[in-house]
PDB file of C-alpha atoms and ligand atoms in Angstrom:
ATOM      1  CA  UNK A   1      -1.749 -78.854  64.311  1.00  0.00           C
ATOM      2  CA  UNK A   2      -1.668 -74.737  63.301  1.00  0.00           C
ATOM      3  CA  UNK A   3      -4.134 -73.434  61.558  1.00  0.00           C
ATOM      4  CA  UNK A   4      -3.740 -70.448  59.433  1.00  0.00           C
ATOM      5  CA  UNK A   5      -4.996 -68.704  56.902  1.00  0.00           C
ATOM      6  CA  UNK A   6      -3.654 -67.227  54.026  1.00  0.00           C
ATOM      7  CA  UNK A   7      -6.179 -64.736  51.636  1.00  0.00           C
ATOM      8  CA  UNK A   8      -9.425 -65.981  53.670  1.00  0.00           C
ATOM      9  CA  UNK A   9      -8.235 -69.868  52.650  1.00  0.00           C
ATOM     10  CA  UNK A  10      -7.728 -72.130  55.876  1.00  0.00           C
ATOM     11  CA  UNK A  11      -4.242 -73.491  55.679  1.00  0.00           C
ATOM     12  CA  UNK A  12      -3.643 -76.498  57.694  1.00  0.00           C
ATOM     13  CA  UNK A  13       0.002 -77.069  58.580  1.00  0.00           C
ATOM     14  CA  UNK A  14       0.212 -81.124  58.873  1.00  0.00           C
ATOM     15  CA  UNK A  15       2.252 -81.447  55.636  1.00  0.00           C
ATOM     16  CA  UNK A  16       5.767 -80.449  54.890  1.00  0.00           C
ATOM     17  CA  UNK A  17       4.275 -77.981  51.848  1.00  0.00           C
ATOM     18  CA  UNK A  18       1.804 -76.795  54.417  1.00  0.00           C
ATOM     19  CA  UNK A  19       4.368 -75.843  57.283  1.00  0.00           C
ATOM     20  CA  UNK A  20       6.579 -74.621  54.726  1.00  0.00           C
ATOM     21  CA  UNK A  21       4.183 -72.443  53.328  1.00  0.00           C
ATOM     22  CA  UNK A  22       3.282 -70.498  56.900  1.00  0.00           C
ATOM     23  CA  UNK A  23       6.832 -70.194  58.067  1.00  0.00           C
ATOM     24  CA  UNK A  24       7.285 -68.012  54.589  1.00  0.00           C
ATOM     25  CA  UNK A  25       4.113 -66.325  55.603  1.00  0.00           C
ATOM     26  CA  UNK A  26       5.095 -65.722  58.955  1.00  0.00           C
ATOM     27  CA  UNK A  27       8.451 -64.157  58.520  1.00  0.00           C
ATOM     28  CA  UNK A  28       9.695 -60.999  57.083  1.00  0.00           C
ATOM     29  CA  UNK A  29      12.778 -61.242  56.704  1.00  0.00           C
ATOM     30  CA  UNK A  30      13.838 -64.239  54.968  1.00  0.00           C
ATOM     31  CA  UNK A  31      17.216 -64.969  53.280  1.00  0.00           C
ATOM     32  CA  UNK A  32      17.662 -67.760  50.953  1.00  0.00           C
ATOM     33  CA  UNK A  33      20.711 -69.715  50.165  1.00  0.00           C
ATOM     34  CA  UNK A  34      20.914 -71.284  46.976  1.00  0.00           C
ATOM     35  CA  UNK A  35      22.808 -73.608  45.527  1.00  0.00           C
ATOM     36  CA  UNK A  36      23.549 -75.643  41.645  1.00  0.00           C
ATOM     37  CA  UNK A  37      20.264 -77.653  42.698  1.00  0.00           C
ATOM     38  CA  UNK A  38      18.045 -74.576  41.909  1.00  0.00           C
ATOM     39  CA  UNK A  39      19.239 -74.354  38.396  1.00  0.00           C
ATOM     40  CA  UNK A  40      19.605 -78.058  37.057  1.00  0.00           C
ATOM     41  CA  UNK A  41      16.677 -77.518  35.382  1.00  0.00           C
ATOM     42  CA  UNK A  42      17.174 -74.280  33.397  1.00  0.00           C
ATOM     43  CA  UNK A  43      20.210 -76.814  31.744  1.00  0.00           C
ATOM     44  CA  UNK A  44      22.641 -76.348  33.761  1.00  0.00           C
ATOM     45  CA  UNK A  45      24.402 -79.495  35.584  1.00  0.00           C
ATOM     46  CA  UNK A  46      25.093 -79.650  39.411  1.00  0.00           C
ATOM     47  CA  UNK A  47      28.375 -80.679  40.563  1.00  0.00           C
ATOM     48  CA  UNK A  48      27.300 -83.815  43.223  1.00  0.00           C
ATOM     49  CA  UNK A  49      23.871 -85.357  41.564  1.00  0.00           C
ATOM     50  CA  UNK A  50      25.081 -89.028  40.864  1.00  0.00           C
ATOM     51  CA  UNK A  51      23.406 -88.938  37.491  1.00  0.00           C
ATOM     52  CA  UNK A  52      24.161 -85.825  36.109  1.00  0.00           C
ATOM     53  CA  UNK A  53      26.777 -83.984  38.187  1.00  0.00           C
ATOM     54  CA  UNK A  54      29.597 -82.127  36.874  1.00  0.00           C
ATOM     55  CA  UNK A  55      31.756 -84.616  39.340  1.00  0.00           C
ATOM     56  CA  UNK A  56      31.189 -87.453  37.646  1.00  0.00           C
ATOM     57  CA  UNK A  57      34.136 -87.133  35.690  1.00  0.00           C
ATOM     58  CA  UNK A  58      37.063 -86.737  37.350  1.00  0.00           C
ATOM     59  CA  UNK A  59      39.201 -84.901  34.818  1.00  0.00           C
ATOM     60  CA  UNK A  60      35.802 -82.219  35.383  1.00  0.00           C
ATOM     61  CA  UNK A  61      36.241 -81.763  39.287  1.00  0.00           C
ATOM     62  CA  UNK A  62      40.251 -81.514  38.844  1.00  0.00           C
ATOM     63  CA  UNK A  63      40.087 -78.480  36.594  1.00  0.00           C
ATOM     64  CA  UNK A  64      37.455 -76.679  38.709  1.00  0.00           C
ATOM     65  CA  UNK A  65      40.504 -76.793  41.473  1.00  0.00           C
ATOM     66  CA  UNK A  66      42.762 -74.014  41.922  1.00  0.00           C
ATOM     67  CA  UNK A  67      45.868 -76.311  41.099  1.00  0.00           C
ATOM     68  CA  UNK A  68      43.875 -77.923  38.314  1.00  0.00           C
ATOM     69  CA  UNK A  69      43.566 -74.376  36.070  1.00  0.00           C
ATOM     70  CA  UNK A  70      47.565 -73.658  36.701  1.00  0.00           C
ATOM     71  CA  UNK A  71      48.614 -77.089  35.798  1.00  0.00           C
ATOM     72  CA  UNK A  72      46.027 -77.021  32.786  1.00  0.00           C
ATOM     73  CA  UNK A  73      44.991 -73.970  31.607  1.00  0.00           C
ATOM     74  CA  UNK A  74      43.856 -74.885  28.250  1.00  0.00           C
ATOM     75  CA  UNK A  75      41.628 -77.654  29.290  1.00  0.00           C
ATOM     76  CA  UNK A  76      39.767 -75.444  31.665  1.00  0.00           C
ATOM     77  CA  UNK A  77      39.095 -73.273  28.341  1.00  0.00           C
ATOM     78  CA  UNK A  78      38.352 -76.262  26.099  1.00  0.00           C
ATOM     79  CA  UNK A  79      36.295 -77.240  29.243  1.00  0.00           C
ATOM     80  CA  UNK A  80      34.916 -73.348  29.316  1.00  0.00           C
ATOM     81  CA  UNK A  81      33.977 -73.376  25.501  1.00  0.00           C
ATOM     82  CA  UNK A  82      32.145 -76.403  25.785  1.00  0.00           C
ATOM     83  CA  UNK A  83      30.098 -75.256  28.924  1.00  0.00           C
ATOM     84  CA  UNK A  84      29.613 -71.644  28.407  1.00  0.00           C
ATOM     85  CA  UNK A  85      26.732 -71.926  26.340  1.00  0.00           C
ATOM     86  CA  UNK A  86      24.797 -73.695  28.472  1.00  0.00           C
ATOM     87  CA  UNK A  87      25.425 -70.894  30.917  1.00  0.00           C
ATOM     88  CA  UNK A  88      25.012 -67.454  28.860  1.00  0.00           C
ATOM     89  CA  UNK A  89      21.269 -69.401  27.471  1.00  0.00           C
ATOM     90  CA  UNK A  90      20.171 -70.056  30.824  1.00  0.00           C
ATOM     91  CA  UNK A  91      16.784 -68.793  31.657  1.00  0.00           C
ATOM     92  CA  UNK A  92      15.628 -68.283  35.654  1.00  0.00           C
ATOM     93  CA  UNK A  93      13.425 -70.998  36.455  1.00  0.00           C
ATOM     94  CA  UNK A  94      10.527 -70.936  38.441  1.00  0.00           C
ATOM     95  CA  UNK A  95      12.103 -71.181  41.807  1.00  0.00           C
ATOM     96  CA  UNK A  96      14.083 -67.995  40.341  1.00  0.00           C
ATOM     97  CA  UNK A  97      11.612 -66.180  39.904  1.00  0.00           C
ATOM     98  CA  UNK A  98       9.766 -67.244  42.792  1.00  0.00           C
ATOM     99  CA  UNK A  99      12.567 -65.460  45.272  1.00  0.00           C
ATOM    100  CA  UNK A 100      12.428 -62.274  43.023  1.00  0.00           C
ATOM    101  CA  UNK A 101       8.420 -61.909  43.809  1.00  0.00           C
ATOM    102  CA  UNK A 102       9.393 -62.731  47.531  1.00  0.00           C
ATOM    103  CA  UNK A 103      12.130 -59.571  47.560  1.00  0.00           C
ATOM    104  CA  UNK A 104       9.679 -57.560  45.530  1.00  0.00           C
ATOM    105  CA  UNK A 105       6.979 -58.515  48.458  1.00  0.00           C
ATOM    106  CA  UNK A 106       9.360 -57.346  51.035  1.00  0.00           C
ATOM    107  CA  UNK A 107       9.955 -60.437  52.876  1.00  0.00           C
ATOM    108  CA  UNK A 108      13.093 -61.479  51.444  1.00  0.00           C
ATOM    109  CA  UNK A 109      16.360 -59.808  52.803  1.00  0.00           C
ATOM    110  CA  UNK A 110      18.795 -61.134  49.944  1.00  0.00           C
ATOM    111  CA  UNK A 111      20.353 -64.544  48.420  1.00  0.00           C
ATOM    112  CA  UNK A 112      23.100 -65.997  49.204  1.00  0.00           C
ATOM    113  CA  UNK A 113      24.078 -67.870  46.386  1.00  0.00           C
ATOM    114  CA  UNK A 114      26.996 -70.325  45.517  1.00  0.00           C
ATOM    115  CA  UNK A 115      25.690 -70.138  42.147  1.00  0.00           C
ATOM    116  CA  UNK A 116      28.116 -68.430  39.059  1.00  0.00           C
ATOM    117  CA  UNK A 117      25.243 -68.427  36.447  1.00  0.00           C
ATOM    118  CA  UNK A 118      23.556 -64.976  37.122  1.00  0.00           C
ATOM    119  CA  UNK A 119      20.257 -66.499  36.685  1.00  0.00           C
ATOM    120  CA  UNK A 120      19.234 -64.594  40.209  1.00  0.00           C
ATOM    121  CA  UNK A 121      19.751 -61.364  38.750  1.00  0.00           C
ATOM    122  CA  UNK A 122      17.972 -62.475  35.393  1.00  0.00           C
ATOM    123  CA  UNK A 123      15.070 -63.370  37.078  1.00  0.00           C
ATOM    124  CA  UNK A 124      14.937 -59.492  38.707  1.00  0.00           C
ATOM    125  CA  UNK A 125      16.524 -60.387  42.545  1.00  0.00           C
ATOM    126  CA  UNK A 126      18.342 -57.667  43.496  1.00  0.00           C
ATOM    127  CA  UNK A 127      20.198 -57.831  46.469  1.00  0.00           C
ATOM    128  CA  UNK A 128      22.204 -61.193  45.293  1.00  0.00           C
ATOM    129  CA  UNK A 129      26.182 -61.620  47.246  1.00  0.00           C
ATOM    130  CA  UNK A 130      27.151 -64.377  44.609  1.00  0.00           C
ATOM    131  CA  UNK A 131      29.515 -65.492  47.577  1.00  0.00           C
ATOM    132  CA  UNK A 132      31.748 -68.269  44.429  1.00  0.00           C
ATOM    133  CA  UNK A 133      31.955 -64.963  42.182  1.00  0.00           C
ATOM    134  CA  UNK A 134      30.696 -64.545  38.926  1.00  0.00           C
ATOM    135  CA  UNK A 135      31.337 -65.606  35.011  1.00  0.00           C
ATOM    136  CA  UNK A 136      30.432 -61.773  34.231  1.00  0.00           C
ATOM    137  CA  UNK A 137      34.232 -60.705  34.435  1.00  0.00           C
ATOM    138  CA  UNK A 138      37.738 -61.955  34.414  1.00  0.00           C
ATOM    139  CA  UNK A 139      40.983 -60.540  35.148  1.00  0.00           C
ATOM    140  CA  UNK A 140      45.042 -60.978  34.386  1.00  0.00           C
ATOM    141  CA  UNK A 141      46.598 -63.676  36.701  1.00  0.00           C
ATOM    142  CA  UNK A 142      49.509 -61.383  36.144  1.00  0.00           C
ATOM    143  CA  UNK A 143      48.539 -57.685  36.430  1.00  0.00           C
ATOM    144  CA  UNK A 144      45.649 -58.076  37.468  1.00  0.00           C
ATOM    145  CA  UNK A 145      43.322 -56.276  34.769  1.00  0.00           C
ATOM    146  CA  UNK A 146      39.888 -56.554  34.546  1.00  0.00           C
ATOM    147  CA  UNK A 147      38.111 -57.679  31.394  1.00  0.00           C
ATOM    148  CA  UNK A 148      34.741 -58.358  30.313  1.00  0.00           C
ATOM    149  CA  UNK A 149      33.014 -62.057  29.870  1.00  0.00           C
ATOM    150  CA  UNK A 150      32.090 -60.610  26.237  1.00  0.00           C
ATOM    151  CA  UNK A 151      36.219 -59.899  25.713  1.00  0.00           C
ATOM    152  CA  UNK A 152      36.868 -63.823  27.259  1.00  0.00           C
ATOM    153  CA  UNK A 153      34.305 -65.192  24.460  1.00  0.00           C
ATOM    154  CA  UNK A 154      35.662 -63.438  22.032  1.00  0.00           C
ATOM    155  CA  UNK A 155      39.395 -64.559  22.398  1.00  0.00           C
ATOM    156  CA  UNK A 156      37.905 -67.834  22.812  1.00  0.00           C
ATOM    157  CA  UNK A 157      35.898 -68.134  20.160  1.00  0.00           C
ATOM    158  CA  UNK A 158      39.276 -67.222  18.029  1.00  0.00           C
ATOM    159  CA  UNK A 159      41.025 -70.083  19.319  1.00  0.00           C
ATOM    160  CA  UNK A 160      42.690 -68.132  21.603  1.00  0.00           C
ATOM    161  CA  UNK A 161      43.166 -70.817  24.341  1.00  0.00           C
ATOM    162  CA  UNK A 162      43.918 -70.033  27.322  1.00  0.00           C
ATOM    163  CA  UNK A 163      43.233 -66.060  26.447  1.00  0.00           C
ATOM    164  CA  UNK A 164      46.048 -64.213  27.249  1.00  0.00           C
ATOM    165  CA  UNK A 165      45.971 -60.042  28.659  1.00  0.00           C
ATOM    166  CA  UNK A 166      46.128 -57.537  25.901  1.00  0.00           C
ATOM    167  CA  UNK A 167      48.614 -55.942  27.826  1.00  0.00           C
ATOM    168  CA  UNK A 168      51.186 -58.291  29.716  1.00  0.00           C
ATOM    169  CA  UNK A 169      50.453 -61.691  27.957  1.00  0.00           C
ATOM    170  CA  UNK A 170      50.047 -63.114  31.347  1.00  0.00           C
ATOM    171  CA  UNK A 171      46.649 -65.883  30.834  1.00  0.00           C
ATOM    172  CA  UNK A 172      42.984 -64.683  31.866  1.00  0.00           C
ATOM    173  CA  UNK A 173      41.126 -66.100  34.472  1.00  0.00           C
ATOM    174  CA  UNK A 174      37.228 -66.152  35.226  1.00  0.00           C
ATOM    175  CA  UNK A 175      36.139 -63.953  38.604  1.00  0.00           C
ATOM    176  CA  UNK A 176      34.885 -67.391  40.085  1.00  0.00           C
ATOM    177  CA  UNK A 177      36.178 -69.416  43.186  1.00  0.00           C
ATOM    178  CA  UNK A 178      37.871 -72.406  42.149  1.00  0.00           C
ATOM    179  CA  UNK A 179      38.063 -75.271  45.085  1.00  0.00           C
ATOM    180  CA  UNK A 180      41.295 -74.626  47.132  1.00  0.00           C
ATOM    181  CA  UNK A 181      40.768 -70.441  46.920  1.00  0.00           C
ATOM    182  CA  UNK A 182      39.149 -68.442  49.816  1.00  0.00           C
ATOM    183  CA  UNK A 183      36.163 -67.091  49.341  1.00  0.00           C
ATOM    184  CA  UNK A 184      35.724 -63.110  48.738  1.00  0.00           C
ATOM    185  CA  UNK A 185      35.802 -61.971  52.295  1.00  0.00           C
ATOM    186  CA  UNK A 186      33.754 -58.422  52.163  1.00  0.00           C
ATOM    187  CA  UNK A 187      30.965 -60.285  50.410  1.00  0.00           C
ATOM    188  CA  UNK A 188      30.702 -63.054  52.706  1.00  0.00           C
ATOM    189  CA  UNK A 189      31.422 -61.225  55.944  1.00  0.00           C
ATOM    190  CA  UNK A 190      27.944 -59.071  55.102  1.00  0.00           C
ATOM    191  CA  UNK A 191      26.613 -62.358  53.815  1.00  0.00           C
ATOM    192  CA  UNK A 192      26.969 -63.359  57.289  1.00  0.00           C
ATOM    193  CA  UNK A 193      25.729 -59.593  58.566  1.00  0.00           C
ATOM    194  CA  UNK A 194      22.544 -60.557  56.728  1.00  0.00           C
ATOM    195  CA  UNK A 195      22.253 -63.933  58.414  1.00  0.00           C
ATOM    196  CA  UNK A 196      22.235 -62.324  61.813  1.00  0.00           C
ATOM    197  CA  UNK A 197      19.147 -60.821  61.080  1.00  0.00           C
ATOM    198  CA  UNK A 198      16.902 -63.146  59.307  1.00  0.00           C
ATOM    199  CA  UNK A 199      13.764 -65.151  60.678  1.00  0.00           C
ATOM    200  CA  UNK A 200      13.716 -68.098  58.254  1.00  0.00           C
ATOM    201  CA  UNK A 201      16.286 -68.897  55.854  1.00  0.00           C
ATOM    202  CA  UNK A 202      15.135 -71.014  53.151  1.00  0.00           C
ATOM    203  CA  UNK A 203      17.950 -73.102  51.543  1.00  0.00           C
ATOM    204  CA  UNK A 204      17.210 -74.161  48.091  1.00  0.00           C
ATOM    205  CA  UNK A 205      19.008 -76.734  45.568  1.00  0.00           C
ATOM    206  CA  UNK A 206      22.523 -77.305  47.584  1.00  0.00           C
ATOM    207  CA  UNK A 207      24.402 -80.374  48.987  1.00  0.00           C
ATOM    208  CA  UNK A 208      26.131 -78.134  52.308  1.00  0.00           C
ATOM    209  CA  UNK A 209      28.965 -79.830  51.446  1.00  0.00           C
ATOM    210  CA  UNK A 210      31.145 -76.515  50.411  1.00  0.00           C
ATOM    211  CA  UNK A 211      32.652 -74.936  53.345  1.00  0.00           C
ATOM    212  CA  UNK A 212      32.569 -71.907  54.012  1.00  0.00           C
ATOM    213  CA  UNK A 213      29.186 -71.908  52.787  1.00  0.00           C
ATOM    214  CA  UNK A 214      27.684 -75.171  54.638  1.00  0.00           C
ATOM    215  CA  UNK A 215      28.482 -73.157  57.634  1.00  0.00           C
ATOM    216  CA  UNK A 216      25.440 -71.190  57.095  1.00  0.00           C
ATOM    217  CA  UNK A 217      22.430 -73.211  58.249  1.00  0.00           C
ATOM    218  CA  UNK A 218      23.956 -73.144  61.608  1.00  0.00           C
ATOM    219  CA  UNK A 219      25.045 -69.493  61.970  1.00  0.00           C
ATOM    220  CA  UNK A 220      21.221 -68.886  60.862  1.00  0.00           C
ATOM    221  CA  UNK A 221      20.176 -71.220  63.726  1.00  0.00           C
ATOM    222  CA  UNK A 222      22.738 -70.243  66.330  1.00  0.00           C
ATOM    223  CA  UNK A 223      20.513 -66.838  65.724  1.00  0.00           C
ATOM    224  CA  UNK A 224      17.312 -68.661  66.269  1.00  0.00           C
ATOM    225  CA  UNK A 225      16.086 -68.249  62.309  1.00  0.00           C
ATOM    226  CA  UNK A 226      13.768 -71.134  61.047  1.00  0.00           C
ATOM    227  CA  UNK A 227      15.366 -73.164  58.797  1.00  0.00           C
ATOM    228  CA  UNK A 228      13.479 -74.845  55.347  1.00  0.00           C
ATOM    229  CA  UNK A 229      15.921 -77.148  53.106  1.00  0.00           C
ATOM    230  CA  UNK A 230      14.652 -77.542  49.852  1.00  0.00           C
ATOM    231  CA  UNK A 231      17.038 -80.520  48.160  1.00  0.00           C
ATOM    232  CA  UNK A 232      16.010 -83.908  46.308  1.00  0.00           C
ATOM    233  CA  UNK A 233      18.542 -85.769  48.364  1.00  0.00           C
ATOM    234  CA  UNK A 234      19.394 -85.298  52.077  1.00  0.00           C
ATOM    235  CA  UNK A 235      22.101 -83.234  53.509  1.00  0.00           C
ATOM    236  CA  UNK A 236      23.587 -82.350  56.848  1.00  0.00           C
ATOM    237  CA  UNK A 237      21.211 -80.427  58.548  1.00  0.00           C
ATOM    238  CA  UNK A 238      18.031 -82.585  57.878  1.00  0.00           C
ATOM    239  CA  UNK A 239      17.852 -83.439  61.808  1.00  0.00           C
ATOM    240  CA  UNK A 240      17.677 -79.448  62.492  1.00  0.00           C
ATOM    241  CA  UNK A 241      15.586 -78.109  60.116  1.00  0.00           C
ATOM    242  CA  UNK A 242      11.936 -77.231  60.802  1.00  0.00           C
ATOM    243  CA  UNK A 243      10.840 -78.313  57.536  1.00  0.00           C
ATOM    244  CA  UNK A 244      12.616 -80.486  54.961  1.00  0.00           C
ATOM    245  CA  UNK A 245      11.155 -80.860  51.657  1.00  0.00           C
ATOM    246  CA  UNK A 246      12.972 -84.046  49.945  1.00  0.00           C
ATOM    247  CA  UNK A 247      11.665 -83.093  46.642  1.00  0.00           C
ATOM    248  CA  UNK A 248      12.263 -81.858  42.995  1.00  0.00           C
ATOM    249  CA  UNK A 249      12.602 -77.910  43.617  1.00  0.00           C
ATOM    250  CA  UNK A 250      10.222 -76.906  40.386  1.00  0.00           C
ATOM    251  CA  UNK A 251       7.425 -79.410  42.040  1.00  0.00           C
ATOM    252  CA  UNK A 252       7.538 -78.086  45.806  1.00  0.00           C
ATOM    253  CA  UNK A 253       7.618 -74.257  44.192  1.00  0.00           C
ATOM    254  CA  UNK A 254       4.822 -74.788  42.256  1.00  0.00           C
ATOM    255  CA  UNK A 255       2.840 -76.186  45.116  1.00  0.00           C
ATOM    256  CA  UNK A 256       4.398 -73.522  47.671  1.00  0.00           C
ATOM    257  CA  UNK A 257       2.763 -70.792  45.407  1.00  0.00           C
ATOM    258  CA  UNK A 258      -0.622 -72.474  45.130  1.00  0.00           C
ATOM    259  CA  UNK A 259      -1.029 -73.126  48.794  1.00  0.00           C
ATOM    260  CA  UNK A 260       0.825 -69.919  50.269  1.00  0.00           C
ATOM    261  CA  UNK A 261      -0.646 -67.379  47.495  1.00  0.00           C
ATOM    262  CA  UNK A 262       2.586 -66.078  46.646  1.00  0.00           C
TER     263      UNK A 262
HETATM  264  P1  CNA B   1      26.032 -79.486  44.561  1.00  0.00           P
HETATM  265  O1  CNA B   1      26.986 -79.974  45.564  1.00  0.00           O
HETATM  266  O2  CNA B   1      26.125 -80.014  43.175  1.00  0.00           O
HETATM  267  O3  CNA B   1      24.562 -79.797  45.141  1.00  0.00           O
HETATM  268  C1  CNA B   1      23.397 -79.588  44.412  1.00  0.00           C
HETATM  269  C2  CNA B   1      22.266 -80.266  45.137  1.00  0.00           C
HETATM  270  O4  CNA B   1      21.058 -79.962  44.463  1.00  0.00           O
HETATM  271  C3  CNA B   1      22.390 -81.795  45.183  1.00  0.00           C
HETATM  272  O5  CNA B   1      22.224 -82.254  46.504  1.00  0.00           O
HETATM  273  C4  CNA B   1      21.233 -82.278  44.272  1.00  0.00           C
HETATM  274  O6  CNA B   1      20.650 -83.452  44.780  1.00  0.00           O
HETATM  275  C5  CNA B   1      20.269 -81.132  44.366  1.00  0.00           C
HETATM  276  N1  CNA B   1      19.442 -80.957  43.167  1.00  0.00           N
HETATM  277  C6  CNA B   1      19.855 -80.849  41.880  1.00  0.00           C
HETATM  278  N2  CNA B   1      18.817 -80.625  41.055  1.00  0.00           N
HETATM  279  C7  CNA B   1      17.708 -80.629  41.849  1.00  0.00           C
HETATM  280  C8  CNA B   1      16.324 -80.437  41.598  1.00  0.00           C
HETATM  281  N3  CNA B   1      15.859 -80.212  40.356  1.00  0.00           N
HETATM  282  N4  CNA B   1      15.459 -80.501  42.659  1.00  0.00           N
HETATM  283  C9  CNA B   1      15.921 -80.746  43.919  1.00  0.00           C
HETATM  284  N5  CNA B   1      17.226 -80.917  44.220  1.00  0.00           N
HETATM  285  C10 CNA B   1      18.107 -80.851  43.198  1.00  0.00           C
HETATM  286  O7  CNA B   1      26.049 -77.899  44.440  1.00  0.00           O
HETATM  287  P2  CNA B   1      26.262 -76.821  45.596  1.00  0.00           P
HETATM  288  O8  CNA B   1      25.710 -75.559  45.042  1.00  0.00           O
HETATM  289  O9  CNA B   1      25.801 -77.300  46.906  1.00  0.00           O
HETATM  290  O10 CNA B   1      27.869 -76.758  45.636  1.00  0.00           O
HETATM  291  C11 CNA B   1      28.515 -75.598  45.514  1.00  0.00           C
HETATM  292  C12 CNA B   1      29.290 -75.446  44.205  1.00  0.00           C
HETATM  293  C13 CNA B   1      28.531 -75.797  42.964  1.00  0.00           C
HETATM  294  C14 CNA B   1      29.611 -74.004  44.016  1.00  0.00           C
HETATM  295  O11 CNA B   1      30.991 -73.845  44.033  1.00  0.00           O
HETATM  296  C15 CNA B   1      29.029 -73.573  42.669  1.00  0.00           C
HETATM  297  O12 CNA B   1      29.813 -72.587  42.059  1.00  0.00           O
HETATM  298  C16 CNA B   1      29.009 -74.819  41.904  1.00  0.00           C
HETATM  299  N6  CNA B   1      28.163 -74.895  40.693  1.00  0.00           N
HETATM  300  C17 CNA B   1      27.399 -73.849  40.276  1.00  0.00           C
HETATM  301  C18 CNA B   1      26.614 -73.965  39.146  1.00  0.00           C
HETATM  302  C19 CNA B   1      25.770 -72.807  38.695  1.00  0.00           C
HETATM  303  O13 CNA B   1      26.192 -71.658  38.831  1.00  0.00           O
HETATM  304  N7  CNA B   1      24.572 -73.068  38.178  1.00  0.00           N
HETATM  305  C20 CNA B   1      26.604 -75.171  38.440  1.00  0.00           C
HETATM  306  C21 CNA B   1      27.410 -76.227  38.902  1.00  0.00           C
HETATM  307  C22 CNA B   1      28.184 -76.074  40.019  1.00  0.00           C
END
């Protein structure tokens, strides 16, 4: 067993917490993944927990496909109105906030997240590659102009569904990665830059079930990172993790923070 200690406190490392706990002490240059799992509790529903998940209706899961918005533009939107509420009144949650301190410390690099919701940069993180894009903007499927999320609301909110471009009529589409579209490649080929160089990369609230993304764990290991997961239900990398904390996310934070001092 290690012992350590953290602000004159002995801090065994027998238990998952404990380990946990010194590998974020010990490292300096952490990068976290995150995933739906870390906001669930701000409001906002996952896509794969069997209770609550976004995937449990089918119709759902079709329209978040690439195919699924050009067959059926409108339902995305009536979909979009519905759900964008929940979004836009999210507030970071402790686990949020809890990687902002870490970045503010100076021992966490950046977050990688798959997340759309913003909630990183609400809660003060800075260096954030939001690798699935972003609801902040949209853009013309046909020439390609940008517009606001405000501008997308509005046209909304006016029944105007799908929104169509001011200029060409062509319909408006969020700046997110539907399943079925590659990922932006400049902001996941630094993504990966920033793996290269990480001690411990603490993944937080995701299933690893999206590729390119699920990839991640492994390019961290292949350059000999730790590796935390931080999910209520198992995933893929369980057997090479050096810690994995099975648990609700707001629990293991709070106790994280009360026996590493963060
Ligand atoms: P996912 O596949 O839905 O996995 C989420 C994981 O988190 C599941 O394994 C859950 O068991 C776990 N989980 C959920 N809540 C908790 C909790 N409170 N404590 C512990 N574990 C929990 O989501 P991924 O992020 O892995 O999949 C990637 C998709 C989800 C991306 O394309 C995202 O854009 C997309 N997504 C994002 C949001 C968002 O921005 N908040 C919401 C829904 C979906």
């Amino acid at each position: 067993m290690l012992e350590v200690s953290v602000q004159g406190k002995a801090l065994s490392t027998e238990g998952p917490i404990e380990r946990a706990a010194h590998f974020i002490k010990e490292a300096f240059n952490i990068v976290a993944l995150t995933g739906a799992g870390i906001s669930t509790s701000a409001g906002i529903p996952d896509f794969r927990s069997p209770e609550s998940g976004f995937f449990n209706d089918p119709e759902t899961m079709f329209l978040f496909t690439s195919w699924g918005f050009a067959q059926n533009p409108r339902g995305f939107y009536e979909m979009g109105k519905r759900l964008l509420p929940l979004f836009l009144n999210a507030k970071p949650t402790k686990a949020h906030l809890f990687l902002a301190r870490l970045e503010k410390m100076g021992r966490l690099r950046c977050i990688i997240t798959q997340n759309i919701d913003g909630l990183h940069q609400k809660a003060g993180s800075e260096r954030v590659f939001e690798v699935h894009g972003n609801l902040r903007k949209g853009r013309c499927t046909g020439c390609k102009k940008e517009c606001t999320l405000e501008e997308i609301s509005r046209k909304i909110a006016d029944n105007e569904i799908p929104p169509l471009c001011d200029g060409c009529k062509s319909i408006i589409r969020p700046n997110i990665i539907l399943f079925g579209e590659p990922l932006p490649e400049g902001v996941f080929l630094e993504a990966v830059e920033e793996l290269k160089r990480c001690d411990l990369l603490l993944v937080i609230g995701s299933s690893l079930v999206v590729y390119p993304v699920a990839d991640i764990p492994l390019t961290a290991l292949e350059h000999n990172a730790k590796l935390i997961l931080l999910n209520r239900l198992p995933t893929q990398y369980d057997d090479r993790a050096d810690v994995v904390l099975q648990m609700y996310i707001e629990e293991a934070i709070v106790k994280l923070q009360d026996v590493g001092g963060f």
